[in-house]
Short mmCIF file of C-alpha atoms and ligand atoms in Angstrom, two decimals:
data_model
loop_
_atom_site.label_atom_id
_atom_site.label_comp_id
_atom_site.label_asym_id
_atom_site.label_seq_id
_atom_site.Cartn_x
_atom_site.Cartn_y
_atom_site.Cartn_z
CA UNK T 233 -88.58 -110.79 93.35
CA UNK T 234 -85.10 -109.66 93.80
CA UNK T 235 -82.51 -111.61 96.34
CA UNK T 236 -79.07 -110.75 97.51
CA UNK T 237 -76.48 -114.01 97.23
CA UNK T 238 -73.01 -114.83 96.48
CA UNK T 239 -72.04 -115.94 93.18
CA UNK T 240 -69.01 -117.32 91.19
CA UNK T 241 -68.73 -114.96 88.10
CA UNK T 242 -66.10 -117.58 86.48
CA UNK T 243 -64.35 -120.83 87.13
CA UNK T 244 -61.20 -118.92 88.42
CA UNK T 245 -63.33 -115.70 90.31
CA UNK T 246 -63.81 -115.27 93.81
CA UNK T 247 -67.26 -115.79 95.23
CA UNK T 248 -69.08 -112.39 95.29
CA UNK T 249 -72.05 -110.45 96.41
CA UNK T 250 -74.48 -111.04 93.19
CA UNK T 251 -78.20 -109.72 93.63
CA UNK T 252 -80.87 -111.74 91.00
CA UNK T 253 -84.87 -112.44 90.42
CA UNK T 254 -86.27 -115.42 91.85
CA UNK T 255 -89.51 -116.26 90.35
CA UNK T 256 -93.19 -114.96 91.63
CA UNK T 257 -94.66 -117.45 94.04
CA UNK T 258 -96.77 -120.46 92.09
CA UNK T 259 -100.08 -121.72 93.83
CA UNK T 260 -98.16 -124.93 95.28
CA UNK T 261 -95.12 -123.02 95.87
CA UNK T 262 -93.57 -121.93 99.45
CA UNK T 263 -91.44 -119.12 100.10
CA UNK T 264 -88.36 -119.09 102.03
CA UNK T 265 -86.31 -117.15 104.44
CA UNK T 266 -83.11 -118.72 104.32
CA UNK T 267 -81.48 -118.92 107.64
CA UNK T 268 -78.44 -121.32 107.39
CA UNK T 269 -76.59 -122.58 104.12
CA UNK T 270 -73.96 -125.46 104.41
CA UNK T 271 -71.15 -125.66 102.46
CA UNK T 272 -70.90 -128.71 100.43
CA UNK T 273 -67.59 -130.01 98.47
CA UNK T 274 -69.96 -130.52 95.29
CA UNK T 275 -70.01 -126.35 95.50
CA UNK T 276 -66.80 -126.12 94.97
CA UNK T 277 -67.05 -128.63 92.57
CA UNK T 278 -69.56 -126.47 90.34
CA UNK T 279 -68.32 -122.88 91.05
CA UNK T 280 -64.96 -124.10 89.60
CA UNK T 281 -66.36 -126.33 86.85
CA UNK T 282 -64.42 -129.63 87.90
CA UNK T 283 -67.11 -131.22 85.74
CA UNK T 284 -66.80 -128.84 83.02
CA UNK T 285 -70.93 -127.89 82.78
CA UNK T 286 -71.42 -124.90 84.71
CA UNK T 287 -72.94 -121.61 83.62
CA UNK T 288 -71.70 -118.21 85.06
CA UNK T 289 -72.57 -116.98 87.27
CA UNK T 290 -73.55 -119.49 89.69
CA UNK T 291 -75.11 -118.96 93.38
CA UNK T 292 -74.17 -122.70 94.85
CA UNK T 293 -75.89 -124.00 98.19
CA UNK T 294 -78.04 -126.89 98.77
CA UNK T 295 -77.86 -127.73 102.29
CA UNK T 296 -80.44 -125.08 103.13
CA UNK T 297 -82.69 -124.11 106.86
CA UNK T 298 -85.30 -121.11 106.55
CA UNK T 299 -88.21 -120.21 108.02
CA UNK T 300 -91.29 -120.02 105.79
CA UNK T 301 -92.46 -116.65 105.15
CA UNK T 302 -94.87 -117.26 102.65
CA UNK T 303 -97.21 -119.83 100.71
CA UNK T 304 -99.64 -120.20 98.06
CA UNK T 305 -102.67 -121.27 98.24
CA UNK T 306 -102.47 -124.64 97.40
CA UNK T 307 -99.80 -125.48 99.75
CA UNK T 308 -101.12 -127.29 102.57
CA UNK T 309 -98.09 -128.94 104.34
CA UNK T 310 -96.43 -125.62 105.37
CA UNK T 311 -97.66 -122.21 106.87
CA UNK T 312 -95.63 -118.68 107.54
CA UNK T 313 -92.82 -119.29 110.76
CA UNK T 314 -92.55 -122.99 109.87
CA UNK T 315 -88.86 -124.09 110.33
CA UNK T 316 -88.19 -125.88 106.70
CA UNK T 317 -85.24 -127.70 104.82
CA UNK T 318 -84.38 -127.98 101.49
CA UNK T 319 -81.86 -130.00 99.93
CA UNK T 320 -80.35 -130.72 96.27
CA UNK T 321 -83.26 -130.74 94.49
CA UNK T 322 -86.28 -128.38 94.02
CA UNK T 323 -88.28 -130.12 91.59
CA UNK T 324 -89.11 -133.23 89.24
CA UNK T 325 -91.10 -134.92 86.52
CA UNK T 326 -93.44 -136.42 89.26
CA UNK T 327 -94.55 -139.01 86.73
CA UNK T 328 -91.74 -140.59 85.69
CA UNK T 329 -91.24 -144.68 87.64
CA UNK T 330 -88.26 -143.24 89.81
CA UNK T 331 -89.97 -140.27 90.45
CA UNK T 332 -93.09 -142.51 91.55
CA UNK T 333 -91.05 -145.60 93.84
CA UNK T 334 -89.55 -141.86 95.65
CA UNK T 335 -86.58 -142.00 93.64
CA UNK T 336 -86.82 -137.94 92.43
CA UNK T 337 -82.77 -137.98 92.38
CA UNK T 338 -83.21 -140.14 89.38
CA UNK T 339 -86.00 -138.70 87.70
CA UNK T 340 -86.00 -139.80 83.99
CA UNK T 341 -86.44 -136.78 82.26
CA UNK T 342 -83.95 -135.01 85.71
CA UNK T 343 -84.08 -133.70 88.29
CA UNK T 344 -84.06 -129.95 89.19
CA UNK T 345 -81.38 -128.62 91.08
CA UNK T 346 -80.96 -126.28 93.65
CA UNK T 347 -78.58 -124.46 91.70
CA UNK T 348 -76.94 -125.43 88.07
CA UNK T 349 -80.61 -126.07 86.88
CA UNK T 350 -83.19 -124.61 84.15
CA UNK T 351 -86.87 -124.25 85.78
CA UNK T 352 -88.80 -127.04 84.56
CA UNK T 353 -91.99 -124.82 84.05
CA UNK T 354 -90.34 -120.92 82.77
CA UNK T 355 -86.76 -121.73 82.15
CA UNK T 356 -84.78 -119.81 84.81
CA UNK T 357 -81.95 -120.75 85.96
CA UNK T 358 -82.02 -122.09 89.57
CA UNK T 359 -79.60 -120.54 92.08
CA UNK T 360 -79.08 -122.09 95.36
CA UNK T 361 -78.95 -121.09 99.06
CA UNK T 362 -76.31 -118.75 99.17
CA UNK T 363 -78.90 -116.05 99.23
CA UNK T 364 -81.38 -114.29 101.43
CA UNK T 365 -84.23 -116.40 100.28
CA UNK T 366 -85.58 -119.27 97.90
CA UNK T 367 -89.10 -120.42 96.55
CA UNK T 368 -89.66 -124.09 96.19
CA UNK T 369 -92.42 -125.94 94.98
CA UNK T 370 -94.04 -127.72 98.66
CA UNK T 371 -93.11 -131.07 97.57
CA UNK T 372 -89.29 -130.66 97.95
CA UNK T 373 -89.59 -128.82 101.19
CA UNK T 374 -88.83 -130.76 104.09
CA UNK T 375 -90.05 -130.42 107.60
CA UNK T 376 -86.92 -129.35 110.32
CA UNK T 377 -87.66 -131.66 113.53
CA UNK T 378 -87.97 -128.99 116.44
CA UNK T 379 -85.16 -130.88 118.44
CA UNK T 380 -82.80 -130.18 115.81
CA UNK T 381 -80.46 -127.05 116.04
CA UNK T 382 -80.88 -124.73 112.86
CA UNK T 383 -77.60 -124.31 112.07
CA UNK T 384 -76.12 -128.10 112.93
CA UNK T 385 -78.93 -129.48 110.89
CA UNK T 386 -78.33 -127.61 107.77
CA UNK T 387 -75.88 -130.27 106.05
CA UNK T 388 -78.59 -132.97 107.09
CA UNK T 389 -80.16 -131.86 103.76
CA UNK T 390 -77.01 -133.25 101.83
CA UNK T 391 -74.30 -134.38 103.75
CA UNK T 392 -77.04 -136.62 105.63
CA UNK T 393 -79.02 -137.58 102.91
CA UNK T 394 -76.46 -138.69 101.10
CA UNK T 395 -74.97 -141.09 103.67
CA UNK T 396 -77.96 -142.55 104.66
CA UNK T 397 -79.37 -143.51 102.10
CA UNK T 398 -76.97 -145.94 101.28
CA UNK T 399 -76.94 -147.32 104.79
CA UNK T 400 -80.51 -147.53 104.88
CA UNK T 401 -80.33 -149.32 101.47
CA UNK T 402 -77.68 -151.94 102.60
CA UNK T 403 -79.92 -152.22 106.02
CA UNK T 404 -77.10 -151.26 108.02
CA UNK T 405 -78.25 -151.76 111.55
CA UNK T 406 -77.30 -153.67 114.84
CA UNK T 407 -74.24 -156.26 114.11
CA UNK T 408 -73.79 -154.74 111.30
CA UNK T 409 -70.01 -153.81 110.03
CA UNK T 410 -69.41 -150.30 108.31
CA UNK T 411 -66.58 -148.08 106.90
CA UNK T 412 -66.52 -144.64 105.96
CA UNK T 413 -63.47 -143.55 103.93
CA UNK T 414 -62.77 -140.19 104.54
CA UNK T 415 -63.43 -137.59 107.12
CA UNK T 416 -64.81 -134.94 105.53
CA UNK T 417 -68.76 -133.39 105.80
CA UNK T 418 -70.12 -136.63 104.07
CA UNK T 419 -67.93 -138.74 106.07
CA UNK T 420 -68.72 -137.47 109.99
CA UNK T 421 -71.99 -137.73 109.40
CA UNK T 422 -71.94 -141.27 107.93
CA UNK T 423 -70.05 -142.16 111.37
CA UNK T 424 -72.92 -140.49 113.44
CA UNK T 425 -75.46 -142.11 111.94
CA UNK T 426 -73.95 -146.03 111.01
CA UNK T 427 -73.58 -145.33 115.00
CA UNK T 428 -76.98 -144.25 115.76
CA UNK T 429 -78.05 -147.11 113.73
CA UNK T 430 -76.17 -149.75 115.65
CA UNK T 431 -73.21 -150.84 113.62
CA UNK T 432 -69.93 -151.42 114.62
CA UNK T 433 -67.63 -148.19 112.45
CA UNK T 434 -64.30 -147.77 111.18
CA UNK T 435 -62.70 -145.05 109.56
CA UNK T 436 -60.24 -145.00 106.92
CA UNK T 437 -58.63 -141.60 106.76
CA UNK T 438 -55.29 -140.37 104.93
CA UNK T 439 -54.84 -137.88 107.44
CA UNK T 440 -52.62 -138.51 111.02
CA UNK T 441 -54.31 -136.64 113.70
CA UNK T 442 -58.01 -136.72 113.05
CA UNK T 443 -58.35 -140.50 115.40
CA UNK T 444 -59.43 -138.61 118.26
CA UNK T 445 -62.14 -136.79 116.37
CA UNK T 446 -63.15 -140.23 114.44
CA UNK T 447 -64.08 -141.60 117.91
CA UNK T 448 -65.98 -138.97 119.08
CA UNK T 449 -67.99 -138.60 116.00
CA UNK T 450 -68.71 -142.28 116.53
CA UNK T 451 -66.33 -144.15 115.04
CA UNK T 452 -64.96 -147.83 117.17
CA UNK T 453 -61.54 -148.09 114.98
CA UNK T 454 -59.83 -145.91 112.76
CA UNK T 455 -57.13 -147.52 109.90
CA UNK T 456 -54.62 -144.80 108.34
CA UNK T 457 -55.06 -145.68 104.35
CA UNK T 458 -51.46 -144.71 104.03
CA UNK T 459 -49.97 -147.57 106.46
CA UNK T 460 -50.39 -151.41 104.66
CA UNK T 461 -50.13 -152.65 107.86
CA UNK T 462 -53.11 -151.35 109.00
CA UNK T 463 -54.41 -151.47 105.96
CA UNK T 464 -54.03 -155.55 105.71
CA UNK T 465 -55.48 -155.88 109.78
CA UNK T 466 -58.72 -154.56 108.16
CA UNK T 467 -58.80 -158.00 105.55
CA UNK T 468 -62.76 -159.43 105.27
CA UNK T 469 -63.91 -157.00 107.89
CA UNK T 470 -66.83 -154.82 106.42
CA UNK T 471 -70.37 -154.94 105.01
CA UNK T 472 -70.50 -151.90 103.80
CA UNK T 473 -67.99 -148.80 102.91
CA UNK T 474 -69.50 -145.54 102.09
CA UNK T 475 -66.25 -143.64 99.86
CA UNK T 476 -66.79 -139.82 100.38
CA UNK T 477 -63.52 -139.31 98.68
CA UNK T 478 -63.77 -136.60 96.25
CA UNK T 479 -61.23 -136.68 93.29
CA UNK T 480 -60.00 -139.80 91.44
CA UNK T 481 -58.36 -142.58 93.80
CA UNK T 482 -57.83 -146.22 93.96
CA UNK T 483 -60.34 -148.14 95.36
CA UNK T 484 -58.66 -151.16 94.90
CA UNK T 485 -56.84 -151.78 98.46
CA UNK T 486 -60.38 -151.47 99.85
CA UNK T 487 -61.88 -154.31 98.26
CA UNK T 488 -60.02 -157.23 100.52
CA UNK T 489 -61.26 -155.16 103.47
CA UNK T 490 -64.74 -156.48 102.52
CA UNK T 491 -66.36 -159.59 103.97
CA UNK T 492 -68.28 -161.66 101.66
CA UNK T 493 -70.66 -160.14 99.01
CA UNK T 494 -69.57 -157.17 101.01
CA UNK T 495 -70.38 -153.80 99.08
CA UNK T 496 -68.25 -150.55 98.34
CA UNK T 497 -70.47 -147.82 97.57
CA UNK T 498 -68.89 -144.49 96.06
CA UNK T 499 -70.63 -141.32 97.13
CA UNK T 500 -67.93 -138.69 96.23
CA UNK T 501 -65.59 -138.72 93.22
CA UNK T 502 -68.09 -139.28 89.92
CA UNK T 503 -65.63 -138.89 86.98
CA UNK T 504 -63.78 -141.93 85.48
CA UNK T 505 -61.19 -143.92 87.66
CA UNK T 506 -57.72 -143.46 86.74
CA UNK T 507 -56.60 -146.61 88.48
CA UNK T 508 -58.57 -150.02 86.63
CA UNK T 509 -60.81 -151.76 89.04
CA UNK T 510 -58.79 -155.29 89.29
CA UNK T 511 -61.79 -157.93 88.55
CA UNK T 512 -60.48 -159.99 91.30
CA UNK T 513 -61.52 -157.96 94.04
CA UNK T 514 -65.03 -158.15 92.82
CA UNK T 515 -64.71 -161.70 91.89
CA UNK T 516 -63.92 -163.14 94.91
CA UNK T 517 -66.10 -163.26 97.45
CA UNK T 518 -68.52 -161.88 95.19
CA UNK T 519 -68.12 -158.50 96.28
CA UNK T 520 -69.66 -155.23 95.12
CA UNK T 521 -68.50 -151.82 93.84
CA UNK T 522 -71.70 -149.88 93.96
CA UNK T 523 -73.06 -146.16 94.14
CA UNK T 524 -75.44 -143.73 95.41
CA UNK T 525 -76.84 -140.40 94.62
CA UNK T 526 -78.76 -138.12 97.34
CA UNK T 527 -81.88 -139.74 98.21
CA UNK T 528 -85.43 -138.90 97.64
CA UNK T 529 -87.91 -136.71 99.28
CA UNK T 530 -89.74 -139.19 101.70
CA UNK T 531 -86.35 -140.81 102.91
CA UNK T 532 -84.92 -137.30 103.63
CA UNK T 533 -87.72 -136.71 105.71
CA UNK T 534 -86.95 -140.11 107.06
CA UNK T 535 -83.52 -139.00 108.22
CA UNK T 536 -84.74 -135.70 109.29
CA UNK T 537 -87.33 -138.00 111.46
CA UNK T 538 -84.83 -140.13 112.83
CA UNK T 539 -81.87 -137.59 113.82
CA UNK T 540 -84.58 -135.49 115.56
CA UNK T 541 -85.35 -138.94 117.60
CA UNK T 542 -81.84 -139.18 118.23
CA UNK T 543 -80.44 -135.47 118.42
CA UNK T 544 -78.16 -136.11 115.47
CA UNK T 545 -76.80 -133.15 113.63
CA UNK T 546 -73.60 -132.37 111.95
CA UNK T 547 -70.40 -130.60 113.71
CA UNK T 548 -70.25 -127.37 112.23
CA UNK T 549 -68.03 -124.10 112.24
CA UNK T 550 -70.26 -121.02 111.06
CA UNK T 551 -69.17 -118.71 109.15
CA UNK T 552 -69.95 -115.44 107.40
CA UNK T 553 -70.77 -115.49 104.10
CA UNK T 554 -67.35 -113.20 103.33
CA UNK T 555 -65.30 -116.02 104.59
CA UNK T 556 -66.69 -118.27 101.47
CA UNK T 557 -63.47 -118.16 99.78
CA UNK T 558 -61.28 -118.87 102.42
CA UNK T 559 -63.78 -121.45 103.02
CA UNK T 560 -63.20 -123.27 100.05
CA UNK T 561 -59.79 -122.96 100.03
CA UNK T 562 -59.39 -124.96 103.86
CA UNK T 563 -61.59 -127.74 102.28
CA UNK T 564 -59.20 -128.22 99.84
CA UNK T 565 -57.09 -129.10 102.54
CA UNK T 566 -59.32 -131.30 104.23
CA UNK T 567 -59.21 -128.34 107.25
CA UNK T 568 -63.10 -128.71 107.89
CA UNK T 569 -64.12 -129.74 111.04
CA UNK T 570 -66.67 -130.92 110.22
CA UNK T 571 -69.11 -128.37 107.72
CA UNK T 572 -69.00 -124.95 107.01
CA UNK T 573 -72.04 -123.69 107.39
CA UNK T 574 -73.32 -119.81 106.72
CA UNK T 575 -75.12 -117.43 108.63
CA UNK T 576 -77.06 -116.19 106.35
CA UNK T 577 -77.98 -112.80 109.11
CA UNK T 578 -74.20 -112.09 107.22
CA UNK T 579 -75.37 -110.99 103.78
CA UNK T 580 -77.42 -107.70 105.56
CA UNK T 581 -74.38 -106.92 107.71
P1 LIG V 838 -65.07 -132.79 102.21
O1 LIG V 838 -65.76 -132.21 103.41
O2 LIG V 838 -64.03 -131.98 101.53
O3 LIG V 838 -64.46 -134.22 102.69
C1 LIG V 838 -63.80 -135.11 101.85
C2 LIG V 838 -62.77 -135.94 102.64
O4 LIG V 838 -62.20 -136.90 101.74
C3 LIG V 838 -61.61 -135.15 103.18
O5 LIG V 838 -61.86 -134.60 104.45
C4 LIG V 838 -60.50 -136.20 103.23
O6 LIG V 838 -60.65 -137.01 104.39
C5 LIG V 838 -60.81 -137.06 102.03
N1 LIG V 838 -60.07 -136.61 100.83
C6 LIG V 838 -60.08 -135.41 100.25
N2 LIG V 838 -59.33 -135.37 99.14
C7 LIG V 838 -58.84 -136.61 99.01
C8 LIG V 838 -57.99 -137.22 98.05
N3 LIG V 838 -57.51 -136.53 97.00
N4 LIG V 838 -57.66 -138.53 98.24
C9 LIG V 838 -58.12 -139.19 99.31
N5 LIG V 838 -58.95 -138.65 100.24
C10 LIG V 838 -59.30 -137.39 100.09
O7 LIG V 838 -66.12 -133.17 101.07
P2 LIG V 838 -67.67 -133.56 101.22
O8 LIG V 838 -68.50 -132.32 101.23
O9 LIG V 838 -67.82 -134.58 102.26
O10 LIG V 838 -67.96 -134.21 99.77
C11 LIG V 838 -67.29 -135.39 99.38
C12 LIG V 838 -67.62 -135.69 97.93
O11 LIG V 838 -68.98 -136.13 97.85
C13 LIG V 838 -67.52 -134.50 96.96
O12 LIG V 838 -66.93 -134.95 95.76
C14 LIG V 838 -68.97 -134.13 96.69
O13 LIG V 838 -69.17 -133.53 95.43
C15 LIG V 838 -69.62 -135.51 96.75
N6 LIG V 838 -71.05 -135.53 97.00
C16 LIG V 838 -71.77 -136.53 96.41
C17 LIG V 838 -73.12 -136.66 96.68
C18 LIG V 838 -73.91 -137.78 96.09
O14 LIG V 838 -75.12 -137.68 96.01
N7 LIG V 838 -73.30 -138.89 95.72
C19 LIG V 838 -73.74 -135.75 97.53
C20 LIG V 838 -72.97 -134.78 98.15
C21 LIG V 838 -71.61 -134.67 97.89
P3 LIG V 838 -59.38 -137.59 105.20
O15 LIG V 838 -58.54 -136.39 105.51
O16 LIG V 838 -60.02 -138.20 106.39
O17 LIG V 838 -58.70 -138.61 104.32
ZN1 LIG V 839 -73.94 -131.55 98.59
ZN1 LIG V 840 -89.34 -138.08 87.16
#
């Protein structure tokens, strides 16, 4: 079938109206109105080729909210009007030992993206949810809580995922003492849910101005990264620190800000570190510089599950789907408060 998106035609290009074939429906798979599509930094990443991989043109968008128009017959989970999510991946090996402990972000043999992917049964390239509609195989479509707003609960399927998984992992809860460094879609919701969880939350931010904001997205301090003073208040404070940051930075001025076998985990930047880790700071106090990569299909559900229990979805300004350049252009400048997020009613208009 044919669908209308938006489409990079080249590292340097504008985003642009780009119709393209998305395959005939497979007996497991489910069809997909797409409603909502959040705009996530790792977009920008790929429609300008920070990582130097992509293939032109590319229809980014993985933080995706439809309603299902159609299945096949061996679906079972999902029937035509269901509200649905779908996040970063669309498929895996299903047989692989990551893919079988729930791990399909790790799959073996790899995962297959949204978008930026070959099919892993006819070879097409996958394009994401910048478009008027998406098929999926059932087993990477996720059920939307009812509770949840549409829109608000679009970067769940990333931005969400992605920041509470390692929380879950590090069994953040009650007593529990987190960070978030940066305040960006990854980082607000990492404050809304190490909140919902129970912890006590700081922010790091390089940004004046955004404290308010930090505090009402759930944060109980906030320490300007640029300021040692603040900085060295913060000494053998935190469990945990999620780093959303996405280009190269130091990490080490975080690492005395953890307490013992306290863990860093980076969730944003994933190229090489132009500043050497100094062995010390892991060393001593046996602390951690970790990672973590979207989550898997059962624990996004999980999320899903719990921020419909506790009416937790992102901040978002909507946009049209016109306003995708200028888009990217105010997340380069950290002007997001806190997710873009499409209406995808905007491609017909
Ligand atoms: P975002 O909305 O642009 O937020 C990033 C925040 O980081 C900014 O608001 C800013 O916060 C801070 N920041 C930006 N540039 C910085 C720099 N050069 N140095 C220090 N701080 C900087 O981005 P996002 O959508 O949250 O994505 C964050 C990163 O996560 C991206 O690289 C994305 O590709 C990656 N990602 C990874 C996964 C995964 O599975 N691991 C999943 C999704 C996204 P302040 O103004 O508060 O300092
Ligand atoms: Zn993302
Ligand atoms: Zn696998």
């Amino acid at each position: 079938m044919n669908v209308l998106g938006y489409a990079a035609p080249s590292p340097a290009g504008a985003l642009e109206p780009f119709t393209f074939e998305r395959r005939a429906m497979r007996p497991d798979d489910v069809l997909i109105d797409i409603l909502y599509c959040g705009v996530c930094h790792t977009d920008l990443h790929l429609a300008r080729n920070h990582g130097g991989f992509t293939t032109y043109p590319i229809v980014p968008g993985h933080e995706i909210i439809g309603r299902v128009s159609q299945v096949g017959e061996k679906v079972s989970r999902f029937k035509a009007g269901d509200m649905v999510g779908v996040g970063c991946m669309v498929d895996s090996c299903q047989h692989c030992k990551p893919c079988l402990i729930g791990w399909e972000q790790d799959c073996a043999e790899g995962p297959t993206f949204t978008y930026a992917s070959l099919d892993r049964h006819d070879g097409m390239p996958t394009q994401g949810g910048y478009s008027d509609a998406i098929v999926v195989t059932e087993k990477f479509v996720l059920a939307l809580p009812d509770r949840l707003d549409p829109a608000g609960a679009a970067p769940l399927l990333c931005a969400g995922i992605t920041t509470w998984s390692p929380l879950h992992r590090w069994n953040v809860g009650e007593g529990s003492k987190v960070a978030v460094i940066g305040l960006g879609g990854l980082g607000h919701m990492a404050l809304k849910l190490a909140k919902a969880l129970g912890a006590d939350v700081t922010l790091f931010t390089r940004s004046p101005g955004k404290e308010e904001d930090a505090f009402r997205l759930g944060a109980d301090h906030v320490v300007l990264s640029s300021d040692p003073a603040q900085m060295a208040s913060a000494a053998g404070r935190f469990d945990v620190i999620i780093d959303t940051v996405p280009y190269d930075h130091d990490v080490n001025p975080y690492m005395p800000t953890l307490t013992l076998e306290g863990v860093l985990v980076l969730v944003g930047y994933m190229g090489p570190l132009g500043t050497a880790v100094n062995a010390g700071g892991v060393v001593r106090g046996r602390r951690a510089i970790t990672g973590s990569f979207i989550g898997g299909l059962a624990e996004t559900q999980q999320m899903l599950d719990f921020c419909g229990q506790h009416g937790i979805v992102s901040d978002v300004e909507i946009i049209s789907i016109n306003q995708i350049n200028q888009a990217y252009e105010r997340m380069l400048k950290s002007d997001v408060k806190y997710r873009f997020v499409i209406d995808m009613a905007s491609l017909k208009s």
